[in-house]
Amino acid sequence: MKHILITGGAGFIGSHLADHLLAQGHTVTVIDDLSTGSIENIDGCRQNPNFYYHINTIMNEPLMAELVDRADEIYHLAASVGVRLIVEKPVETIETNIRGTEILLELAARKRKRTLIASTSEIYGKSSKVPFTEDSDLVFGSTTRPRWGYACSKAIDEFLALAYHREQKLPVTIVRLFNTVGPRQTGEYGMVIPRFVRQALAGEPITVYGDGSQSRAFGYVGDIVGALAALMDEPRAVGDVFNVGNDHEITIRQLAELIIQRAGSKSAINLVPFEKAYDENFEDLARRVPDLRKIKSLIGYEPKLGIQEIVDRVIVYFREKGGA
Ligand code: UDP
């Protein structure tokens, strides 16, 4: 039985991780400022006597010092996430992601607490060497395009975490999360699957950006949180970086068609030019697929849910919830 701290634990992935760790009998403390997370996400956890939560910011250093001291292990998931948020609030994104992680790492390093830092597949930028391996080059666009501020902020987090490992022996692991989906994810911040499912259920046109030939590989949140916990338990993962996701690729147009079919919807597909969807400085990525050989060989990771089952579960979730 461990005491585990999850920053961003009321978020989509963080709340699923909290469920998973509580089910294993651990004590879980969450800190979340509810910027993109919600109390509803942790409704189930709140029934559990081993669950504690603080609605507060990770920038609150005295509180963070106390929470880090009490924890045996720390999952750092708190961050500004989602393409839309990044384009709309670049200052907040860059500051939260860099300063917040710096505070956490400094505190964790003092007590050498086992830490896992959530990074992102955005970090590979627009590299065309698909699938992405952990040692691939990072290829970012100009600073005049806000999207890359997110990738750069996460790259700094990774450099800093690895530096704390090397210089101060912080037992840290970095995970690069690829497109992660499932119940509780909201379409509010631009994420494609909850948006398409909501549109399909409402019989509204499905807004496919560009020509829909861009592709992604979607991982189920339950598979992802299992992988994070397994990496945390694996001493050989310390000081290293891992892709986490699913490597089955699908184009956004195929995804729209699949969602329409699985939802039994009559929605049409509406192609929206990228400049209308975001702004003229936006750059989308043509393809993004993880190379999963590293995590597979270390912990025997195998994603269980394919895209059709994922879509079905999200449809059930939104039907029960009654809208996005
Ligand atoms: N997308 C889309 N319609 C939407 C939302 C997103 O066509 O309503 C596309 C988006 O342009 C991207 C893909 O779906 O190519 C995945 O977008 P998301 O924001 O979920 O994640 P990203 O991989 O871009 O971080």
mmCIF file of C-alpha atoms and ligand atoms in Angstrom:
data_model
loop_
_atom_site.group_PDB
_atom_site.id
_atom_site.type_symbol
_atom_site.label_atom_id
_atom_site.label_comp_id
_atom_site.label_asym_id
_atom_site.label_seq_id
_atom_site.Cartn_x
_atom_site.Cartn_y
_atom_site.Cartn_z
ATOM 1 C CA MET A 1 0.000 0.000 0.000
ATOM 2 C CA LYS A 2 1.518 3.263 -1.133
ATOM 3 C CA HIS A 3 0.564 6.893 -0.815
ATOM 4 C CA ILE A 4 0.403 8.283 -4.321
ATOM 5 C CA LEU A 5 0.158 11.909 -5.454
ATOM 6 C CA ILE A 6 -1.417 12.698 -8.827
ATOM 7 C CA THR A 7 -1.126 16.273 -10.080
ATOM 8 C CA GLY A 8 -3.928 16.941 -12.535
ATOM 9 C CA GLY A 9 -5.831 14.053 -10.960
ATOM 10 C CA ALA A 10 -9.277 15.473 -11.736
ATOM 11 C CA GLY A 11 -8.452 15.580 -15.429
ATOM 12 C CA PHE A 12 -9.429 13.024 -18.015
ATOM 13 C CA ILE A 13 -6.344 10.772 -17.753
ATOM 14 C CA GLY A 14 -5.560 11.657 -14.109
ATOM 15 C CA SER A 15 -8.996 10.607 -12.867
ATOM 16 C CA HIS A 16 -8.772 7.238 -14.648
ATOM 17 C CA LEU A 17 -5.339 6.770 -13.091
ATOM 18 C CA ALA A 18 -6.789 7.590 -9.653
ATOM 19 C CA ASP A 19 -9.514 4.948 -10.179
ATOM 20 C CA HIS A 20 -6.890 2.396 -11.202
ATOM 21 C CA LEU A 21 -4.591 3.044 -8.220
ATOM 22 C CA LEU A 22 -7.449 3.113 -5.684
ATOM 23 C CA ALA A 23 -8.660 -0.224 -7.063
ATOM 24 C CA GLN A 24 -5.196 -1.625 -6.308
ATOM 25 C CA GLY A 25 -5.625 -0.548 -2.669
ATOM 26 C CA HIS A 26 -3.328 2.484 -2.667
ATOM 27 C CA THR A 27 -4.031 5.815 -0.993
ATOM 28 C CA VAL A 28 -4.375 8.559 -3.590
ATOM 29 C CA THR A 29 -4.103 12.329 -3.200
ATOM 30 C CA VAL A 30 -5.022 14.564 -6.109
ATOM 31 C CA ILE A 31 -4.212 18.210 -6.710
ATOM 32 C CA ASP A 32 -6.066 19.898 -9.554
ATOM 33 C CA ASP A 33 -7.052 23.503 -10.275
ATOM 34 C CA LEU A 34 -10.048 22.367 -12.377
ATOM 35 C CA SER A 35 -8.816 24.432 -15.332
ATOM 36 C CA THR A 36 -9.655 21.582 -17.680
ATOM 37 C CA GLY A 37 -10.454 18.861 -15.111
ATOM 38 C CA SER A 38 -13.735 18.579 -13.241
ATOM 39 C CA ILE A 39 -15.109 17.416 -9.896
ATOM 40 C CA GLU A 40 -17.456 15.147 -11.811
ATOM 41 C CA ASN A 41 -14.433 13.159 -13.016
ATOM 42 C CA ILE A 42 -13.550 12.247 -9.408
ATOM 43 C CA ASP A 43 -17.102 11.669 -8.170
ATOM 44 C CA GLY A 44 -16.456 7.916 -7.958
ATOM 45 C CA CYS A 45 -13.098 8.375 -6.162
ATOM 46 C CA ARG A 46 -14.653 10.631 -3.547
ATOM 47 C CA GLN A 47 -16.616 7.683 -2.161
ATOM 48 C CA ASN A 48 -13.339 5.935 -1.329
ATOM 49 C CA PRO A 49 -11.874 6.558 2.184
ATOM 50 C CA ASN A 50 -8.345 6.293 0.723
ATOM 51 C CA PHE A 51 -8.914 9.293 -1.548
ATOM 52 C CA TYR A 52 -7.959 12.919 -0.784
ATOM 53 C CA TYR A 53 -8.122 15.929 -3.066
ATOM 54 C CA HIS A 54 -7.055 19.564 -3.128
ATOM 55 C CA ILE A 55 -8.579 22.048 -5.533
ATOM 56 C CA ASN A 56 -5.481 24.151 -5.867
ATOM 57 C CA THR A 57 -2.688 25.028 -8.247
ATOM 58 C CA ILE A 58 0.640 23.224 -8.573
ATOM 59 C CA MET A 59 2.182 26.721 -8.387
ATOM 60 C CA ASN A 60 1.265 26.748 -4.669
ATOM 61 C CA GLU A 61 4.723 25.774 -3.444
ATOM 62 C CA PRO A 62 4.045 25.373 0.312
ATOM 63 C CA LEU A 63 1.119 23.044 -0.409
ATOM 64 C CA MET A 64 3.076 21.140 -3.044
ATOM 65 C CA ALA A 65 5.979 20.707 -0.599
ATOM 66 C CA GLU A 66 3.623 19.093 1.897
ATOM 67 C CA LEU A 67 1.967 16.841 -0.680
ATOM 68 C CA VAL A 68 5.290 15.712 -2.148
ATOM 69 C CA ASP A 69 6.652 14.973 1.356
ATOM 70 C CA ARG A 70 3.686 12.746 2.169
ATOM 71 C CA ALA A 71 3.799 10.822 -1.111
ATOM 72 C CA ASP A 72 5.753 7.657 -1.910
ATOM 73 C CA GLU A 73 5.214 8.143 -5.635
ATOM 74 C CA ILE A 74 4.208 11.093 -7.802
ATOM 75 C CA TYR A 75 2.475 11.150 -11.178
ATOM 76 C CA HIS A 76 2.774 14.640 -12.661
ATOM 77 C CA LEU A 77 -0.073 15.071 -15.130
ATOM 78 C CA ALA A 78 -1.089 18.671 -14.411
ATOM 79 C CA ALA A 79 -0.592 20.759 -17.540
ATOM 80 C CA SER A 80 -2.328 22.981 -20.022
ATOM 81 C CA VAL A 81 -3.526 20.550 -22.670
ATOM 82 C CA GLY A 82 -5.413 20.465 -25.928
ATOM 83 C CA VAL A 83 -4.596 22.164 -29.189
ATOM 84 C CA ARG A 84 -7.399 24.705 -28.878
ATOM 85 C CA LEU A 85 -6.313 25.859 -25.423
ATOM 86 C CA ILE A 86 -2.758 26.191 -26.587
ATOM 87 C CA VAL A 87 -3.676 28.364 -29.504
ATOM 88 C CA GLU A 88 -6.049 30.490 -27.410
ATOM 89 C CA LYS A 89 -4.022 30.831 -24.188
ATOM 90 C CA PRO A 90 -0.341 30.565 -25.063
ATOM 91 C CA VAL A 91 0.947 32.474 -22.001
ATOM 92 C CA GLU A 92 -0.855 30.238 -19.550
ATOM 93 C CA THR A 93 0.207 27.106 -21.432
ATOM 94 C CA ILE A 94 3.890 27.917 -21.458
ATOM 95 C CA GLU A 95 4.001 29.199 -17.868
ATOM 96 C CA THR A 96 2.001 26.345 -16.298
ATOM 97 C CA ASN A 97 3.905 23.698 -18.156
ATOM 98 C CA ILE A 98 7.375 24.995 -17.449
ATOM 99 C CA ARG A 99 7.070 26.608 -14.010
ATOM 100 C CA GLY A 100 4.698 23.968 -12.628
ATOM 101 C CA THR A 101 6.995 21.113 -13.590
ATOM 102 C CA GLU A 102 10.036 22.966 -12.290
ATOM 103 C CA ILE A 103 8.396 23.329 -8.841
ATOM 104 C CA LEU A 104 7.416 19.664 -8.772
ATOM 105 C CA LEU A 105 10.828 18.390 -9.859
ATOM 106 C CA GLU A 106 12.694 20.571 -7.388
ATOM 107 C CA LEU A 107 10.546 19.319 -4.485
ATOM 108 C CA ALA A 108 10.638 15.677 -5.586
ATOM 109 C CA ALA A 109 14.418 15.774 -6.068
ATOM 110 C CA ARG A 110 14.990 17.004 -2.497
ATOM 111 C CA LYS A 111 13.457 13.785 -1.156
ATOM 112 C CA ARG A 112 14.334 11.593 -4.157
ATOM 113 C CA LYS A 113 10.693 10.601 -4.637
ATOM 114 C CA ARG A 114 9.820 8.204 -7.444
ATOM 115 C CA THR A 115 8.270 10.448 -10.083
ATOM 116 C CA LEU A 116 6.620 10.016 -13.472
ATOM 117 C CA ILE A 117 6.326 13.041 -15.739
ATOM 118 C CA ALA A 118 3.657 13.137 -18.440
ATOM 119 C CA SER A 119 5.010 14.492 -21.693
ATOM 120 C CA THR A 120 3.388 14.337 -25.089
ATOM 121 C CA SER A 121 3.662 13.040 -28.642
ATOM 122 C CA GLU A 122 3.470 16.730 -29.677
ATOM 123 C CA ILE A 123 7.136 16.749 -28.794
ATOM 124 C CA TYR A 124 8.024 15.012 -32.073
ATOM 125 C CA GLY A 125 6.563 18.052 -33.812
ATOM 126 C CA LYS A 126 6.187 17.745 -37.556
ATOM 127 C CA SER A 127 8.850 15.107 -38.007
ATOM 128 C CA SER A 128 7.917 12.963 -40.998
ATOM 129 C CA LYS A 129 9.820 9.881 -39.777
ATOM 130 C CA VAL A 130 6.706 7.976 -38.727
ATOM 131 C CA PRO A 131 6.444 5.936 -36.488
ATOM 132 C CA PHE A 132 8.191 8.038 -33.862
ATOM 133 C CA THR A 133 10.868 6.359 -31.766
ATOM 134 C CA GLU A 134 11.967 7.819 -28.441
ATOM 135 C CA ASP A 135 15.344 8.903 -29.831
ATOM 136 C CA SER A 136 13.843 10.637 -32.930
ATOM 137 C CA ASP A 137 14.748 14.269 -33.591
ATOM 138 C CA LEU A 138 12.223 16.894 -32.526
ATOM 139 C CA VAL A 139 11.093 19.052 -35.477
ATOM 140 C CA PHE A 140 9.302 22.260 -34.515
ATOM 141 C CA GLY A 141 7.913 25.069 -36.647
ATOM 142 C CA SER A 142 8.418 28.803 -36.207
ATOM 143 C CA THR A 143 7.790 30.574 -32.865
ATOM 144 C CA THR A 144 5.164 32.651 -34.683
ATOM 145 C CA ARG A 145 2.974 29.540 -34.700
ATOM 146 C CA PRO A 146 1.627 29.083 -31.151
ATOM 147 C CA ARG A 147 1.180 25.322 -31.454
ATOM 148 C CA TRP A 148 4.940 24.792 -31.086
ATOM 149 C CA GLY A 149 5.017 26.641 -27.757
ATOM 150 C CA TYR A 150 3.302 23.634 -26.220
ATOM 151 C CA ALA A 151 5.788 21.172 -27.700
ATOM 152 C CA CYS A 152 8.728 23.351 -26.610
ATOM 153 C CA SER A 153 7.350 23.724 -23.063
ATOM 154 C CA LYS A 154 7.105 19.941 -22.767
ATOM 155 C CA ALA A 155 10.577 19.511 -24.271
ATOM 156 C CA ILE A 156 11.961 21.791 -21.528
ATOM 157 C CA ASP A 157 10.110 19.652 -18.938
ATOM 158 C CA GLU A 158 11.805 16.556 -20.333
ATOM 159 C CA PHE A 159 15.266 18.162 -20.367
ATOM 160 C CA LEU A 160 14.753 19.334 -16.789
ATOM 161 C CA ALA A 161 13.532 15.938 -15.559
ATOM 162 C CA LEU A 162 16.498 14.166 -17.164
ATOM 163 C CA ALA A 163 18.847 16.800 -15.727
ATOM 164 C CA TYR A 164 17.455 16.210 -12.202
ATOM 165 C CA HIS A 165 17.973 12.508 -12.753
ATOM 166 C CA ARG A 166 21.587 12.938 -13.820
ATOM 167 C CA GLU A 167 22.625 15.611 -11.344
ATOM 168 C CA GLN A 168 20.519 14.840 -8.295
ATOM 169 C CA LYS A 169 19.614 11.167 -8.781
ATOM 170 C CA LEU A 170 15.884 11.869 -9.011
ATOM 171 C CA PRO A 171 14.222 8.526 -9.868
ATOM 172 C CA VAL A 172 12.124 9.892 -12.711
ATOM 173 C CA THR A 173 10.480 8.360 -15.798
ATOM 174 C CA ILE A 174 9.087 10.371 -18.713
ATOM 175 C CA VAL A 175 6.093 9.162 -20.717
ATOM 176 C CA ARG A 176 5.142 10.632 -24.083
ATOM 177 C CA LEU A 177 1.393 10.205 -24.300
ATOM 178 C CA PHE A 178 -0.016 9.819 -27.800
ATOM 179 C CA ASN A 179 -3.669 10.641 -28.591
ATOM 180 C CA THR A 180 -5.484 9.200 -25.596
ATOM 181 C CA VAL A 181 -9.240 8.816 -25.636
ATOM 182 C CA GLY A 182 -12.146 7.361 -23.690
ATOM 183 C CA PRO A 183 -15.010 8.329 -21.385
ATOM 184 C CA ARG A 184 -14.680 11.693 -19.536
ATOM 185 C CA GLN A 185 -12.713 13.342 -22.314
ATOM 186 C CA THR A 186 -14.526 16.474 -23.388
ATOM 187 C CA GLY A 187 -14.670 17.982 -26.871
ATOM 188 C CA GLU A 188 -14.453 21.454 -25.350
ATOM 189 C CA TYR A 189 -10.696 21.725 -25.906
ATOM 190 C CA GLY A 190 -10.754 20.523 -29.499
ATOM 191 C CA MET A 191 -10.201 16.763 -29.084
ATOM 192 C CA VAL A 192 -11.516 15.007 -32.128
ATOM 193 C CA ILE A 193 -13.270 11.838 -30.858
ATOM 194 C CA PRO A 194 -15.564 13.459 -28.263
ATOM 195 C CA ARG A 195 -16.352 16.193 -30.793
ATOM 196 C CA PHE A 196 -17.256 13.770 -33.576
ATOM 197 C CA VAL A 197 -19.290 11.534 -31.237
ATOM 198 C CA ARG A 198 -21.262 14.475 -29.890
ATOM 199 C CA GLN A 199 -21.914 15.726 -33.436
ATOM 200 C CA ALA A 200 -22.941 12.247 -34.626
ATOM 201 C CA LEU A 201 -25.345 11.750 -31.720
ATOM 202 C CA ALA A 202 -26.898 15.165 -32.303
ATOM 203 C CA GLY A 203 -27.235 14.489 -36.049
ATOM 204 C CA GLU A 204 -25.060 17.554 -36.754
ATOM 205 C CA PRO A 205 -22.456 17.661 -39.540
ATOM 206 C CA ILE A 206 -19.114 16.089 -38.575
ATOM 207 C CA THR A 207 -16.429 18.785 -38.802
ATOM 208 C CA VAL A 208 -13.460 17.125 -40.481
ATOM 209 C CA TYR A 209 -10.612 19.628 -40.703
ATOM 210 C CA GLY A 210 -8.664 19.866 -43.958
ATOM 211 C CA ASP A 211 -9.368 16.975 -46.331
ATOM 212 C CA GLY A 212 -9.368 14.385 -43.532
ATOM 213 C CA SER A 213 -6.341 12.553 -44.928
ATOM 214 C CA GLN A 214 -4.302 13.370 -41.805
ATOM 215 C CA SER A 215 -4.001 10.374 -39.504
ATOM 216 C CA ARG A 216 -3.636 9.594 -35.824
ATOM 217 C CA ALA A 217 -3.386 6.464 -33.646
ATOM 218 C CA PHE A 218 -5.755 6.475 -30.675
ATOM 219 C CA GLY A 219 -5.037 4.735 -27.373
ATOM 220 C CA TYR A 220 -7.688 3.781 -24.833
ATOM 221 C CA VAL A 221 -7.308 5.595 -21.511
ATOM 222 C CA GLY A 222 -7.625 2.331 -19.537
ATOM 223 C CA ASP A 223 -4.693 0.820 -21.465
ATOM 224 C CA ILE A 224 -2.677 3.992 -20.986
ATOM 225 C CA VAL A 225 -3.093 4.290 -17.191
ATOM 226 C CA GLY A 226 -2.201 0.594 -16.807
ATOM 227 C CA ALA A 227 1.025 1.277 -18.711
ATOM 228 C CA LEU A 228 1.855 4.296 -16.522
ATOM 229 C CA ALA A 229 1.429 2.278 -13.318
ATOM 230 C CA ALA A 230 3.543 -0.582 -14.726
ATOM 231 C CA LEU A 231 6.334 1.827 -15.682
ATOM 232 C CA MET A 232 6.207 3.368 -12.199
ATOM 233 C CA ASP A 233 6.756 -0.109 -10.713
ATOM 234 C CA GLU A 234 9.654 -0.905 -13.041
ATOM 235 C CA PRO A 235 13.056 0.222 -11.667
ATOM 236 C CA ARG A 236 14.630 -0.153 -15.130
ATOM 237 C CA ALA A 237 12.338 2.627 -16.401
ATOM 238 C CA VAL A 238 14.128 5.206 -14.226
ATOM 239 C CA GLY A 239 15.985 7.935 -16.117
ATOM 240 C CA ASP A 240 14.330 6.972 -19.381
ATOM 241 C CA VAL A 241 11.643 8.114 -21.857
ATOM 242 C CA PHE A 242 8.783 5.961 -23.220
ATOM 243 C CA ASN A 243 6.114 6.345 -25.878
ATOM 244 C CA VAL A 244 2.706 5.277 -24.571
ATOM 245 C CA GLY A 245 -0.269 4.841 -26.886
ATOM 246 C CA ASN A 246 -1.654 2.550 -29.547
ATOM 247 C CA ASP A 247 0.064 2.092 -32.911
ATOM 248 C CA HIS A 248 -3.016 1.408 -35.067
ATOM 249 C CA GLU A 249 -3.293 4.326 -37.499
ATOM 250 C CA ILE A 250 -6.545 5.752 -38.893
ATOM 251 C CA THR A 251 -7.246 8.817 -41.038
ATOM 252 C CA ILE A 252 -9.573 11.461 -39.623
ATOM 253 C CA ARG A 253 -11.955 10.914 -42.528
ATOM 254 C CA GLN A 254 -12.117 7.154 -41.761
ATOM 255 C CA LEU A 255 -12.633 8.014 -38.112
ATOM 256 C CA ALA A 256 -15.597 10.261 -38.995
ATOM 257 C CA GLU A 257 -17.104 7.469 -41.113
ATOM 258 C CA LEU A 258 -16.588 4.886 -38.359
ATOM 259 C CA ILE A 259 -18.228 7.125 -35.743
ATOM 260 C CA ILE A 260 -21.224 7.829 -37.994
ATOM 261 C CA GLN A 261 -21.625 4.089 -38.603
ATOM 262 C CA ARG A 262 -21.190 2.973 -34.969
ATOM 263 C CA ALA A 263 -23.554 5.679 -33.700
ATOM 264 C CA GLY A 264 -26.141 4.781 -36.354
ATOM 265 C CA SER A 265 -26.122 8.477 -37.249
ATOM 266 C CA LYS A 266 -27.296 10.308 -40.359
ATOM 267 C CA SER A 267 -24.748 13.104 -39.954
ATOM 268 C CA ALA A 268 -23.007 14.372 -43.065
ATOM 269 C CA ILE A 269 -19.267 14.996 -43.238
ATOM 270 C CA ASN A 270 -18.390 18.673 -43.515
ATOM 271 C CA LEU A 271 -14.821 19.497 -44.612
ATOM 272 C CA VAL A 272 -13.642 22.620 -42.757
ATOM 273 C CA PRO A 273 -10.467 24.374 -43.980
ATOM 274 C CA PHE A 274 -7.783 24.509 -41.266
ATOM 275 C CA GLU A 275 -7.640 28.322 -41.333
ATOM 276 C CA LYS A 276 -11.341 28.419 -40.427
ATOM 277 C CA ALA A 277 -10.984 25.801 -37.695
ATOM 278 C CA TYR A 278 -8.072 27.437 -35.865
ATOM 279 C CA ASP A 279 -6.389 30.535 -37.331
ATOM 280 C CA GLU A 280 -4.122 31.197 -40.269
ATOM 281 C CA ASN A 281 -1.000 30.473 -38.201
ATOM 282 C CA PHE A 282 -2.072 26.953 -37.382
ATOM 283 C CA GLU A 283 -0.169 23.909 -38.610
ATOM 284 C CA ASP A 284 -1.733 20.469 -38.424
ATOM 285 C CA LEU A 285 0.281 17.258 -38.445
ATOM 286 C CA ALA A 286 -0.099 14.836 -41.325
ATOM 287 C CA ARG A 287 0.646 11.670 -39.344
ATOM 288 C CA ARG A 288 1.377 10.702 -35.780
ATOM 289 C CA VAL A 289 2.041 7.090 -34.785
ATOM 290 C CA PRO A 290 4.117 5.772 -31.876
ATOM 291 C CA ASP A 291 6.812 3.142 -32.156
ATOM 292 C CA LEU A 292 5.994 1.027 -29.098
ATOM 293 C CA ARG A 293 8.912 -1.400 -29.192
ATOM 294 C CA LYS A 294 10.643 0.129 -26.177
ATOM 295 C CA ILE A 295 7.711 -0.079 -23.735
ATOM 296 C CA LYS A 296 6.681 -3.473 -25.104
ATOM 297 C CA SER A 297 10.082 -4.984 -24.510
ATOM 298 C CA LEU A 298 10.464 -3.502 -21.012
ATOM 299 C CA ILE A 299 7.054 -4.198 -19.460
ATOM 300 C CA GLY A 300 5.312 -6.380 -22.060
ATOM 301 C CA TYR A 301 2.817 -3.597 -22.777
ATOM 302 C CA GLU A 302 0.089 -4.499 -25.274
ATOM 303 C CA PRO A 303 -2.845 -2.130 -25.894
ATOM 304 C CA LYS A 304 -6.078 -4.099 -25.532
ATOM 305 C CA LEU A 305 -8.755 -1.894 -27.082
ATOM 306 C CA GLY A 306 -8.934 -1.189 -30.810
ATOM 307 C CA ILE A 307 -10.480 1.895 -32.384
ATOM 308 C CA GLN A 308 -13.946 0.385 -32.864
ATOM 309 C CA GLU A 309 -14.284 -0.629 -29.206
ATOM 310 C CA ILE A 310 -12.948 2.751 -28.136
ATOM 311 C CA VAL A 311 -15.509 4.558 -30.288
ATOM 312 C CA ASP A 312 -18.285 2.300 -28.935
ATOM 313 C CA ARG A 313 -17.350 3.078 -25.331
ATOM 314 C CA VAL A 314 -17.276 6.813 -25.990
ATOM 315 C CA ILE A 315 -20.690 6.597 -27.685
ATOM 316 C CA VAL A 316 -22.131 4.754 -24.661
ATOM 317 C CA TYR A 317 -20.597 7.356 -22.342
ATOM 318 C CA PHE A 318 -22.121 10.306 -24.191
ATOM 319 C CA ARG A 319 -25.489 8.574 -24.571
ATOM 320 C CA GLU A 320 -25.618 7.993 -20.798
ATOM 321 C CA LYS A 321 -24.392 11.495 -20.060
ATOM 322 C CA GLY A 322 -26.840 13.067 -22.497
ATOM 323 C CA GLY A 323 -24.553 15.337 -24.513
ATOM 324 C CA ALA A 324 -20.929 16.572 -24.470
HETATM 325 N N1 UDP B 1 -9.918 17.368 -35.996
HETATM 326 C C1 UDP B 1 -10.971 17.443 -36.907
HETATM 327 N N2 UDP B 1 -12.157 17.963 -36.473
HETATM 328 C C2 UDP B 1 -12.370 18.378 -35.190
HETATM 329 C C3 UDP B 1 -11.302 18.281 -34.255
HETATM 330 C C4 UDP B 1 -10.084 17.779 -34.702
HETATM 331 O O1 UDP B 1 -10.835 17.080 -38.075
HETATM 332 O O2 UDP B 1 -13.494 18.811 -34.881
HETATM 333 C C5 UDP B 1 -8.644 16.805 -36.466
HETATM 334 C C6 UDP B 1 -7.432 17.679 -36.181
HETATM 335 O O3 UDP B 1 -7.225 18.621 -37.200
HETATM 336 C C7 UDP B 1 -6.325 16.637 -36.111
HETATM 337 C C8 UDP B 1 -7.010 15.401 -35.553
HETATM 338 O O4 UDP B 1 -8.402 15.606 -35.740
HETATM 339 O O5 UDP B 1 -5.839 16.342 -37.405
HETATM 340 C C9 UDP B 1 -6.742 15.166 -34.074
HETATM 341 O O6 UDP B 1 -7.038 16.356 -33.369
HETATM 342 P P1 UDP B 1 -6.962 16.477 -31.795
HETATM 343 O O7 UDP B 1 -7.156 17.925 -31.448
HETATM 344 O O8 UDP B 1 -7.862 15.480 -31.157
HETATM 345 O O9 UDP B 1 -5.479 16.018 -31.430
HETATM 346 P P2 UDP B 1 -4.026 16.404 -32.034
HETATM 347 O O10 UDP B 1 -3.553 15.089 -32.545
HETATM 348 O O11 UDP B 1 -4.165 17.397 -33.136
HETATM 349 O O12 UDP B 1 -3.276 16.888 -30.878
#
